[in-house]
Coordinates of N, CA and C in Angstrom, one line a residue:
M196 N 1.0 -1.5 0.1 CA 0.0 -0.3 -0.3 C 0.7 1.4 -0.1
H197 N 0.3 2.1 -1.0 CA 1.3 3.6 -0.9 C 0.8 4.6 0.6
I198 N 1.4 5.5 1.0 CA 1.1 6.7 1.7 C 0.3 7.2 1.5
T199 N -0.2 7.1 0.4 CA -1.5 8.5 0.0 C -2.3 7.3 -0.1
Q200 N -2.4 6.5 0.1 CA -3.5 5.2 0.5 C -4.5 5.7 1.6
L201 N -3.6 5.4 2.8 CA -3.8 5.4 3.9 C -5.3 6.7 4.3
N202 N -6.3 6.5 4.8 CA -6.9 7.7 5.6 C -6.4 8.3 5.8
R203 N -7.5 10.1 6.3 CA -6.8 11.4 6.6 C -6.4 10.6 8.1
E204 N -7.5 9.8 9.3 CA -6.7 9.7 10.4 C -5.3 9.2 10.5
C205 N -5.1 8.0 10.1 CA -3.8 7.9 9.7 C -3.0 8.7 9.3
L206 N -3.1 9.1 8.4 CA -2.2 9.9 7.9 C -1.6 11.3 8.6
L207 N -2.3 11.6 9.5 CA -2.1 12.7 10.6 C -1.7 12.2 12.1
H208 N -2.2 11.2 11.6 CA -1.3 10.1 13.1 C 0.3 10.1 12.6
L209 N 0.4 9.8 12.0 CA 1.8 9.3 11.0 C 3.0 10.6 10.9
F210 N 2.0 11.6 10.9 CA 2.8 13.0 10.7 C 3.3 13.3 12.5
S211 N 2.2 13.0 13.2 CA 2.6 13.5 14.9 C 3.8 12.7 15.3
F212 N 4.4 12.4 14.5 CA 6.0 11.4 14.8 C 6.8 12.4 14.5
L213 N 7.0 13.0 13.9 CA 7.6 13.8 12.8 C 8.1 14.7 13.3
D214 N 9.4 15.4 13.1 CA 9.4 16.6 13.9 C 9.2 17.8 12.6
K215 N 9.1 18.8 13.4 CA 8.3 20.3 12.1 C 9.3 20.2 10.9
N216 N 10.6 20.1 10.5 CA 11.5 19.5 9.4 C 10.7 18.5 8.4
S217 N 10.4 17.4 9.3 CA 9.9 16.2 7.9 C 8.6 16.2 7.8
R218 N 8.2 16.8 8.4 CA 6.5 16.8 8.7 C 6.5 18.0 7.0
K219 N 7.2 19.1 6.9 CA 7.5 20.1 5.9 C 8.0 19.4 4.8
N220 N 9.0 18.4 4.7 CA 9.9 17.8 3.6 C 9.0 16.7 3.0
L221 N 8.0 15.6 3.6 CA 7.0 14.7 3.6 C 6.4 16.1 2.5
A222 N 5.9 17.0 3.2 CA 4.3 17.9 2.8 C 5.0 18.4 1.4
K223 N 5.9 18.6 1.1 CA 6.2 18.9 -0.3 C 6.5 17.2 -1.5
T224 N 6.3 16.5 -1.5 CA 6.2 14.8 -2.2 C 4.1 14.6 -2.3
C225 N 2.9 15.8 -2.5 CA 2.2 15.6 -3.2 C 1.5 16.2 -2.8
H226 N 0.1 16.3 -2.8 CA -0.6 17.6 -2.4 C -1.4 16.7 -1.9
K227 N -2.1 15.6 -1.4 CA -2.6 15.1 -0.3 C -1.8 15.2 0.9
L228 N -0.3 14.7 1.0 CA 0.4 15.0 2.1 C 0.5 16.5 2.3
L229 N 0.2 17.2 1.4 CA 0.1 18.4 1.7 C -0.7 19.0 2.5
E230 N -1.5 18.8 2.4 CA -3.0 19.0 2.9 C -2.7 18.8 4.4
V231 N -2.3 17.2 4.7 CA -2.8 16.4 6.1 C -1.6 17.6 6.7
F232 N -0.3 18.3 5.5 CA 0.6 18.6 7.1 C -0.1 20.3 7.4
Q233 N -1.2 20.9 6.6 CA -2.0 22.1 6.7 C -3.3 21.6 7.3
D234 N -3.7 20.7 8.0 CA -4.5 20.6 8.5 C -4.4 21.1 10.5
P235 N -5.0 21.9 10.7 CA -4.9 22.1 12.0 C -4.6 21.4 13.2
L236 N -5.5 20.1 13.1 CA -5.2 19.1 14.1 C -4.0 18.6 14.2
L237 N -3.2 18.9 13.8 CA -1.4 18.4 13.5 C -0.6 19.7 14.4
W238 N -0.9 20.5 14.5 CA -0.4 21.5 15.3 C -0.7 22.3 16.6
S239 N -1.6 21.3 17.3 CA -1.9 21.4 18.7 C -0.5 21.2 20.0
L240 N 0.8 21.1 19.3 CA 1.7 21.1 20.1 C 3.1 21.9 19.3
L241 N 3.7 22.5 19.5 CA 4.9 22.9 19.3 C 6.2 23.3 19.8
N242 N 7.0 22.8 19.7 CA 8.2 23.2 20.5 C 9.6 23.7 20.0
F243 N 10.6 24.5 20.7 CA 11.4 25.3 19.5 C 12.1 25.8 20.7
H244 N 13.3 25.8 19.9 CA 15.0 25.0 20.7 C 16.0 26.5 20.8
S245 N 15.5 27.4 19.6 CA 16.3 29.1 19.6 C 15.2 29.8 18.8
P246 N 15.5 31.1 18.9 CA 14.2 32.0 18.1 C 14.4 31.7 16.8
A247 N 15.3 31.7 16.1 CA 15.9 31.2 14.7 C 15.1 30.6 13.9
E248 N 14.5 29.3 14.9 CA 12.9 28.3 14.4 C 11.9 29.0 14.5
L249 N 11.6 30.4 15.1 CA 10.5 30.9 14.6 C 9.9 31.7 13.8
K250 N 11.1 31.4 12.6 CA 11.1 31.8 11.2 C 10.9 31.4 10.4
K251 N 11.1 29.9 10.8 CA 11.2 29.0 9.2 C 9.3 28.7 9.2
D252 N 8.8 28.4 8.1 CA 7.6 27.9 7.7 C 7.4 26.6 7.8
N253 N 8.1 26.0 8.7 CA 7.9 24.3 8.3 C 6.4 24.1 9.7
F254 N 6.0 25.3 10.4 CA 4.9 24.8 11.2 C 3.8 25.7 11.1
L255 N 2.3 25.6 11.6 CA 1.0 26.1 11.5 C 1.1 26.7 12.6
L256 N 0.4 28.2 12.9 CA -0.3 28.6 13.9 C -1.1 28.9 13.7
G257 N -2.6 28.6 14.8 CA -3.9 28.2 14.7 C -4.9 28.0 16.0
P258 N -6.1 27.9 16.1 CA -7.0 27.6 16.9 C -6.6 26.3 17.9
A259 N -6.1 25.5 17.1 CA -5.8 23.9 17.6 C -4.5 24.2 18.7
L260 N -3.4 24.9 18.4 CA -2.6 25.0 19.4 C -2.9 25.4 20.9
K261 N -2.3 24.4 21.2 CA -3.0 24.3 23.2 C -1.6 24.5 23.8
Y262 N -0.2 23.7 23.1 CA 0.9 24.1 24.2 C 2.1 24.3 23.5
L263 N 2.8 25.0 24.5 CA 3.7 26.1 23.3 C 4.8 26.3 24.6
S264 N 6.5 25.4 23.4 CA 7.6 25.5 24.4 C 8.6 26.7 23.7
I265 N 8.9 28.1 23.9 CA 10.5 28.3 23.5 C 11.1 28.3 24.5
C266 N 12.9 26.9 24.2 CA 13.2 27.1 25.4 C 14.8 27.5 25.2
W267 N 15.5 28.2 25.0 CA 16.9 27.9 24.6 C 17.9 28.4 25.9
Y268 N 18.4 27.2 25.4 CA 19.1 27.3 26.2 C 20.8 26.8 26.1
S269 N 21.0 27.8 24.9 CA 22.6 27.8 24.1 C 23.4 28.9 25.7
E270 N 24.3 29.2 25.1 CA 25.3 29.7 26.0 C 25.3 31.5 25.6
R271 N 24.8 31.7 24.3 CA 24.3 32.7 23.7 C 23.2 33.1 24.9
V272 N 22.6 32.7 25.7 CA 21.1 33.4 26.5 C 21.9 34.4 27.4
K273 N 23.3 34.4 27.9 CA 24.1 35.2 28.7 C 24.5 36.5 28.1
V274 N 24.4 37.1 26.9 CA 24.2 38.0 26.6 C 22.9 38.7 26.5
C275 N 22.3 38.1 26.1 CA 20.9 38.9 26.4 C 20.5 38.5 27.6
N276 N 21.3 37.9 28.9 CA 21.0 38.6 30.3 C 21.6 39.5 30.8
I277 N 22.4 39.7 29.4 CA 23.5 41.6 31.0 C 22.7 42.9 30.6
E278 N 22.8 43.3 31.4 CA 22.0 44.5 31.5 C 22.1 45.2 30.0
D279 N 20.8 46.1 29.7 CA 21.5 46.8 28.3 C 22.6 47.8 28.4
W280 N 22.3 48.8 29.3 CA 23.6 49.6 29.6 C 25.0 49.2 30.2
M281 N 25.3 47.8 30.5 CA 26.3 47.1 30.5 C 27.7 46.4 29.0
K282 N 26.1 46.7 28.1 CA 26.6 46.0 27.0 C 27.2 46.7 26.1
N283 N 28.4 46.1 25.6 CA 29.5 46.4 24.6 C 29.0 46.9 23.4
T284 N 29.6 46.9 21.9 CA 29.1 47.0 20.1 C 28.5 45.6 19.7
F285 N 29.5 44.9 20.1 CA 29.1 43.8 19.4 C 28.3 43.3 20.2
Q286 N 28.2 43.2 21.7 CA 26.7 42.3 21.9 C 25.3 43.4 22.3
K287 N 25.3 44.4 21.6 CA 24.1 44.8 21.2 C 23.8 44.4 19.9
D288 N 24.8 44.4 19.0 CA 24.5 44.5 17.9 C 24.1 42.9 17.3
F289 N 24.6 41.4 18.8 CA 24.0 40.5 18.8 C 22.7 40.5 19.2
C290 N 22.3 41.3 19.7 CA 20.7 40.9 20.3 C 20.1 41.6 19.4
N291 N 20.3 43.1 18.9 CA 19.0 43.6 17.5 C 19.1 42.9 16.5
R292 N 19.5 41.5 16.9 CA 19.1 40.7 15.3 C 17.9 39.3 16.1
H293 N 17.6 39.3 17.3 CA 16.5 38.8 17.8 C 16.1 39.5 18.4
E294 N 16.1 41.0 18.5 CA 15.5 41.1 20.3 C 13.8 41.0 20.3
N295 N 13.5 41.1 18.9 CA 11.5 41.6 19.0 C 11.6 40.1 18.4
T296 N 12.4 39.4 18.1 CA 11.3 37.8 17.1 C 10.4 36.9 18.5
V297 N 10.8 36.6 19.4 CA 10.3 36.3 20.3 C 8.4 36.9 20.7
S298 N 9.1 38.6 20.8 CA 8.1 38.9 21.6 C 6.9 39.0 20.1
E299 N 7.3 39.0 18.5 CA 6.7 39.2 17.7 C 6.2 37.7 17.4
F300 N 6.7 37.1 17.5 CA 5.4 35.5 17.2 C 4.6 35.4 18.7
L301 N 5.1 36.2 19.3 CA 3.8 36.1 20.9 C 2.7 36.8 21.0
L302 N 3.0 37.8 19.8 CA 2.2 38.6 19.5 C 0.9 38.0 18.3
E303 N 1.0 37.4 17.5 CA 0.7 35.9 16.5 C -0.1 35.4 17.5
V304 N 0.7 34.7 18.4 CA -0.7 33.8 19.0 C -1.0 34.3 19.4
C305 N -1.1 35.4 20.4 CA -2.0 36.4 20.8 C -3.4 35.9 19.7
N306 N -3.2 36.4 18.3 CA -4.2 36.3 17.6 C -4.8 35.2 17.1
R307 N -4.1 34.4 16.9 CA -4.5 32.8 16.2 C -4.1 31.5 17.3
C308 N -4.2 31.6 18.7 CA -4.9 30.7 19.7 C -5.1 30.8 20.9
P309 N -6.3 31.7 20.4 CA -7.3 31.6 21.9 C -7.2 30.7 22.2
N310 N -7.2 29.1 22.5 CA -7.5 28.2 23.7 C -6.2 27.4 23.5
L311 N -4.8 28.3 23.9 CA -3.4 27.6 24.5 C -4.2 27.7 25.5
L312 N -3.8 26.6 25.9 CA -3.2 26.1 27.8 C -2.4 26.4 28.4
S313 N -1.0 25.9 27.1 CA 0.3 25.8 28.2 C 1.7 26.6 27.9
L314 N 2.1 27.5 28.3 CA 3.4 28.6 27.4 C 4.2 28.5 28.4
T315 N 5.3 27.8 27.7 CA 6.8 27.5 28.3 C 8.0 28.6 28.1
L316 N 8.2 29.9 28.7 CA 9.6 30.6 27.8 C 11.0 30.0 28.7
S317 N 11.9 29.5 28.0 CA 12.9 29.7 28.9 C 14.3 30.5 28.7
G318 N 15.1 31.1 28.8 CA 16.0 31.8 28.2 C 16.1 33.2 27.2
C319 N 14.3 33.4 27.4 CA 13.7 34.6 25.9 C 14.1 35.7 26.9
G320 N 15.0 36.4 27.2 CA 15.8 37.5 27.7 C 15.2 38.6 27.3
H321 N 14.3 38.9 26.1 CA 14.0 39.8 25.5 C 12.3 40.2 25.3
V322 N 12.0 39.2 26.1 CA 10.2 39.6 26.7 C 9.5 39.7 27.5
T323 N 9.0 40.9 27.3 CA 8.4 42.0 28.0 C 7.3 41.5 29.1
D324 N 6.4 42.2 30.1 CA 6.0 42.6 30.6 C 4.7 42.7 30.1
D325 N 4.5 43.8 28.4 CA 3.6 43.9 27.6 C 3.3 42.6 27.5
C326 N 4.2 41.5 26.6 CA 3.6 41.2 25.9 C 3.2 39.5 27.0
I327 N 3.2 39.4 28.0 CA 2.7 38.7 28.6 C 1.1 38.8 29.0
L328 N 1.1 40.5 29.6 CA 0.0 40.8 29.7 C -0.6 40.8 28.4
L329 N -0.5 41.0 27.2 CA -1.0 40.4 25.9 C -1.7 39.0 25.9
L330 N -1.1 38.5 26.5 CA -1.3 36.6 26.0 C -2.1 36.4 27.0
L331 N -2.3 36.7 28.0 CA -3.1 36.8 29.7 C -4.3 37.1 29.1
K332 N -4.4 38.1 28.2 CA -5.9 39.1 28.0 C -6.5 37.3 26.8
N333 N -5.3 37.6 25.8 CA -6.0 37.0 24.7 C -6.4 35.3 24.7
C334 N -5.7 34.9 25.1 CA -5.4 33.6 25.9 C -6.3 33.3 27.1
P335 N -7.3 33.5 27.1 CA -8.3 32.8 28.7 C -8.5 32.3 29.2
H336 N -7.6 31.3 28.7 CA -8.0 29.8 28.8 C -6.8 29.3 29.2
L337 N -5.6 30.0 29.5 CA -4.1 29.2 29.9 C -4.1 28.6 31.5
K338 N -3.7 27.4 31.1 CA -3.6 27.2 33.1 C -2.0 26.8 33.3
T339 N -1.3 27.2 32.4 CA 0.6 26.8 32.7 C 1.2 28.1 32.1
L340 N 1.6 28.7 32.9 CA 2.5 29.9 32.0 C 4.1 29.8 33.1
K341 N 5.2 29.2 32.8 CA 5.9 29.1 32.9 C 7.2 29.5 32.9
L342 N 7.7 30.4 33.2 CA 9.1 31.5 32.8 C 10.2 31.2 33.5
E343 N 11.1 31.3 32.8 CA 12.6 30.5 33.3 C 14.0 31.9 32.9
N344 N 14.3 32.3 33.6 CA 15.5 33.4 33.1 C 15.5 34.4 31.9
C345 N 14.2 34.7 32.6 CA 13.1 36.1 31.0 C 13.5 37.0 31.9
V346 N 14.7 37.5 31.9 CA 15.3 39.2 32.7 C 14.0 40.0 32.4
R347 N 13.7 40.3 31.1 CA 12.9 41.8 31.5 C 11.3 41.8 32.4
I348 N 11.1 40.2 32.9 CA 9.8 40.1 33.6 C 10.0 40.3 34.6
T349 N 9.0 41.1 34.7 CA 8.8 42.0 36.5 C 7.8 42.3 37.2
D350 N 7.4 43.5 38.3 CA 5.8 42.3 38.9 C 5.0 43.0 38.3
Q351 N 5.4 43.1 37.2 CA 3.9 43.7 36.4 C 3.4 43.0 35.8
T352 N 4.0 41.8 35.6 CA 3.5 40.4 34.7 C 2.7 39.7 35.7
L353 N 3.3 39.3 37.2 CA 2.8 38.9 38.3 C 1.5 39.8 38.6
E354 N 1.2 40.9 38.4 CA 0.1 41.9 38.4 C -0.6 41.6 37.5
A355 N -0.3 41.0 36.3 CA -1.2 40.7 34.7 C -2.1 39.7 35.9
V356 N -1.2 38.9 36.0 CA -1.5 37.0 36.3 C -2.8 37.4 37.5
T357 N -2.5 38.4 38.2 CA -3.8 38.8 39.4 C -5.1 39.7 38.6
L358 N -5.0 39.7 37.8 CA -5.8 40.3 36.9 C -6.9 39.7 35.9
Y359 N -6.3 39.0 34.6 CA -6.5 38.7 33.7 C -5.7 37.1 33.5
G360 N -5.4 36.1 35.0 CA -5.1 35.0 34.9 C -6.2 34.0 35.9
A361 N -7.3 34.4 35.3 CA -8.8 33.8 36.2 C -8.9 32.1 35.5
S362 N -8.0 31.2 35.0 CA -7.4 30.1 34.5 C -6.9 29.3 35.1
L363 N -5.5 30.6 35.1 CA -4.0 29.8 35.2 C -4.3 29.0 36.8
Q364 N -3.3 27.6 36.5 CA -3.3 26.8 37.7 C -1.9 27.1 38.4
T365 N -0.9 26.5 37.3 CA 0.1 26.5 37.2 C 1.0 28.4 36.8
L366 N 1.9 28.6 37.7 CA 3.0 29.4 37.4 C 4.4 29.9 37.6
H367 N 5.1 29.1 37.1 CA 7.1 29.7 37.2 C 8.0 30.6 37.1
V368 N 7.8 31.3 38.1 CA 8.6 32.7 37.7 C 10.6 32.8 38.0
D369 N 10.9 31.0 37.8 CA 12.3 30.7 37.9 C 13.5 31.5 37.9
F370 N 14.5 32.5 38.1 CA 15.7 32.7 37.6 C 15.1 34.2 36.8
C371 N 14.0 35.0 37.5 CA 13.5 36.1 36.8 C 13.6 37.0 37.9
R372 N 14.9 37.6 37.7 CA 15.5 38.1 38.6 C 14.8 39.9 38.9
N373 N 13.9 40.3 38.6 CA 13.6 41.6 38.5 C 12.1 41.5 39.0
I374 N 11.8 40.4 39.3 CA 10.4 40.3 40.1 C 10.7 40.5 41.9
T375 N 9.7 40.3 42.4 CA 10.0 40.9 44.2 C 9.0 39.9 45.0
Q376 N 9.4 40.2 46.1 CA 8.8 39.1 47.3 C 7.0 39.7 47.3
T377 N 7.5 40.7 47.3 CA 6.6 41.9 46.9 C 4.8 40.9 46.3
G378 N 5.2 41.2 45.1 CA 4.9 40.8 43.7 C 4.2 39.2 44.0
L379 N 5.2 38.6 44.4 CA 4.5 37.4 44.6 C 3.3 36.8 45.8
E380 N 3.8 37.5 46.6 CA 3.0 37.7 48.2 C 1.4 37.8 47.6
R381 N 1.7 39.2 46.8 CA 0.5 39.8 45.7 C 0.0 38.4 45.0
V382 N 0.5 38.0 44.1 CA -0.5 36.7 43.5 C -0.5 35.8 44.9
R383 N -0.1 35.1 45.6 CA -0.9 34.1 46.8 C -1.9 34.5 47.0
E384 N -2.1 36.1 47.5 CA -2.9 36.6 48.1 C -4.5 37.2 47.5
K385 N -4.0 37.1 45.6 CA -5.3 37.5 45.4 C -6.2 36.0 44.2
R386 N -4.5 34.8 43.9 CA -5.0 33.5 43.3 C -4.7 32.4 44.1
P387 N -5.1 32.3 45.1 CA -4.5 31.5 46.6 C -4.5 29.8 45.6
W388 N -5.0 29.4 44.9 CA -5.6 28.2 44.2 C -4.1 28.0 43.1
V389 N -3.4 28.9 42.4 CA -2.0 29.4 41.7 C -1.0 28.1 42.3
R390 N -0.6 27.2 41.7 CA 0.6 26.3 42.2 C 1.6 27.3 41.9
L391 N 1.9 28.3 42.4 CA 3.1 29.0 42.4 C 5.1 28.8 42.5
R392 N 5.6 28.9 42.0 CA 6.8 28.8 41.8 C 8.2 29.2 41.7
A393 N 8.8 30.9 42.1 CA 9.7 31.2 42.2 C 10.9 31.1 42.7
E394 N 12.1 30.2 42.2 CA 13.1 29.9 41.8 C 14.2 30.5 41.9
R395 N 15.0 31.0 42.6 CA 16.6 31.6 42.2 C 15.2 33.0 42.0
S396 N 14.3 33.6 42.2 CA 13.9 34.8 41.7 C 13.9 35.8 42.9
A397 N 13.2 35.8 43.6 CA 12.9 36.9 44.7 C 14.1 38.3 44.9
N398 N 14.9 36.4 45.4 CA 16.3 36.6 46.6 C 17.1 37.0 45.2
M399 N 16.9 37.1 44.4 CA 18.7 37.9 43.2 C 18.3 38.6 43.4
I400 N 19.2 39.6 42.9 CA 19.7 41.4 42.9 C 18.8 42.0 41.8
P401 N 17.8 42.7 41.6 CA 17.6 43.1 40.8 C 18.3 44.4 39.7
D402 N 18.4 44.4 38.4 CA 18.3 45.6 38.1 C 18.6 46.5 38.1
S403 N 19.4 47.7 37.9 CA 19.7 49.0 38.9 C 20.1 50.0 37.6
K404 N 19.8 50.7 37.0 CA 20.5 51.7 36.0 C 21.5 52.4 37.0
P405 N 22.7 52.2 36.5 CA 23.8 52.9 37.3 C 23.5 54.5 37.8
E406 N 23.1 55.3 37.4 CA 21.8 56.4 38.2 C 21.5 56.4 39.4
K407 N 20.6 55.1 38.8 CA 19.4 54.9 40.6 C 20.6 54.0 41.5
K408 N 22.1 53.7 41.2 CA 22.3 53.0 42.0 C 23.2 53.6 42.8
L409 N 23.7 55.2 42.3 CA 24.3 56.0 42.6 C 23.6 56.7 43.2
M410 N 22.3 57.2 43.5 CA 21.6 57.5 44.5 C 21.3 57.0 45.3
L411 N 20.7 55.4 45.4 CA 21.2 54.5 46.5 C 22.2 54.6 47.6
E412 N 23.5 55.1 46.8 CA 24.9 55.2 48.0 C 24.7 56.4 48.5
K413 N 24.4 57.6 48.3 CA 24.5 58.8 48.3 C 23.5 58.5 49.4
A414 N 22.1 58.4 49.4 CA 21.0 58.1 50.5 C 22.0 57.3 51.4
S415 N 22.6 56.2 51.2 CA 23.1 55.3 52.4 C 24.2 56.6 53.3
R416 N 24.8 56.9 52.4 CA 26.0 58.0 53.1 C 24.9 59.1 53.9
K417 N 24.4 59.5 53.6 CA 23.5 60.6 54.3 C 22.6 59.8 55.6
L418 N 22.5 58.4 55.3 CA 21.5 57.9 56.9 C 23.1 57.6 58.1
V419 N 24.0 57.1 57.3 CA 25.3 56.5 58.0 C 25.9 58.0 59.1
Q420 N 26.1 59.5 58.3 CA 26.4 61.1 58.3 C 25.3 61.0 59.9
V421 N 23.9 60.9 59.5 CA 22.9 61.3 60.6 C 23.0 60.0 62.1

């Protein structure tokens, strides 16, 4: 039996075992397999391992998407985690290449994937509070939100969870150094049923610009003199 003689259900099941590139390559062989590739039911789960993968045309975004993961564990993630005012020219150029890549992709998710249930972001150093806020508003069924090493995430995201995370059951904000204990306590107060985890976050040293650090040092000196 030729593969194209299988019914739609069997072909979808077969495609489900393939990675995104393999699905795309198989879809190029005939119109019937291309139709299977374009079936939204095939794309309920998406995993990405670098920002570059988000720009490929080997996947589809649609209302069937329920589970999304973007996890970047490359050594280059360290560059994105450096405070902007401390980056040299080379580091700034590197970040500029993909600074908005993940955020723009998540905006597409907001517009196309209202049934999203789970989102995991790891090493996405350029994702902002505003982006997570929009996602919480546009994906009201979101049950799991896991953020790891997302350095631009602050208490504003935690506040958005209290306002728009009615369906949220699990929230991880690990290694997000710019959130505070106050923000975490507010989530616990407003959403007590949420399973909250903040490993190495609120106890880490938050970012502060040099001029702010100088003001704090001057204030400390005045207190000592008094």
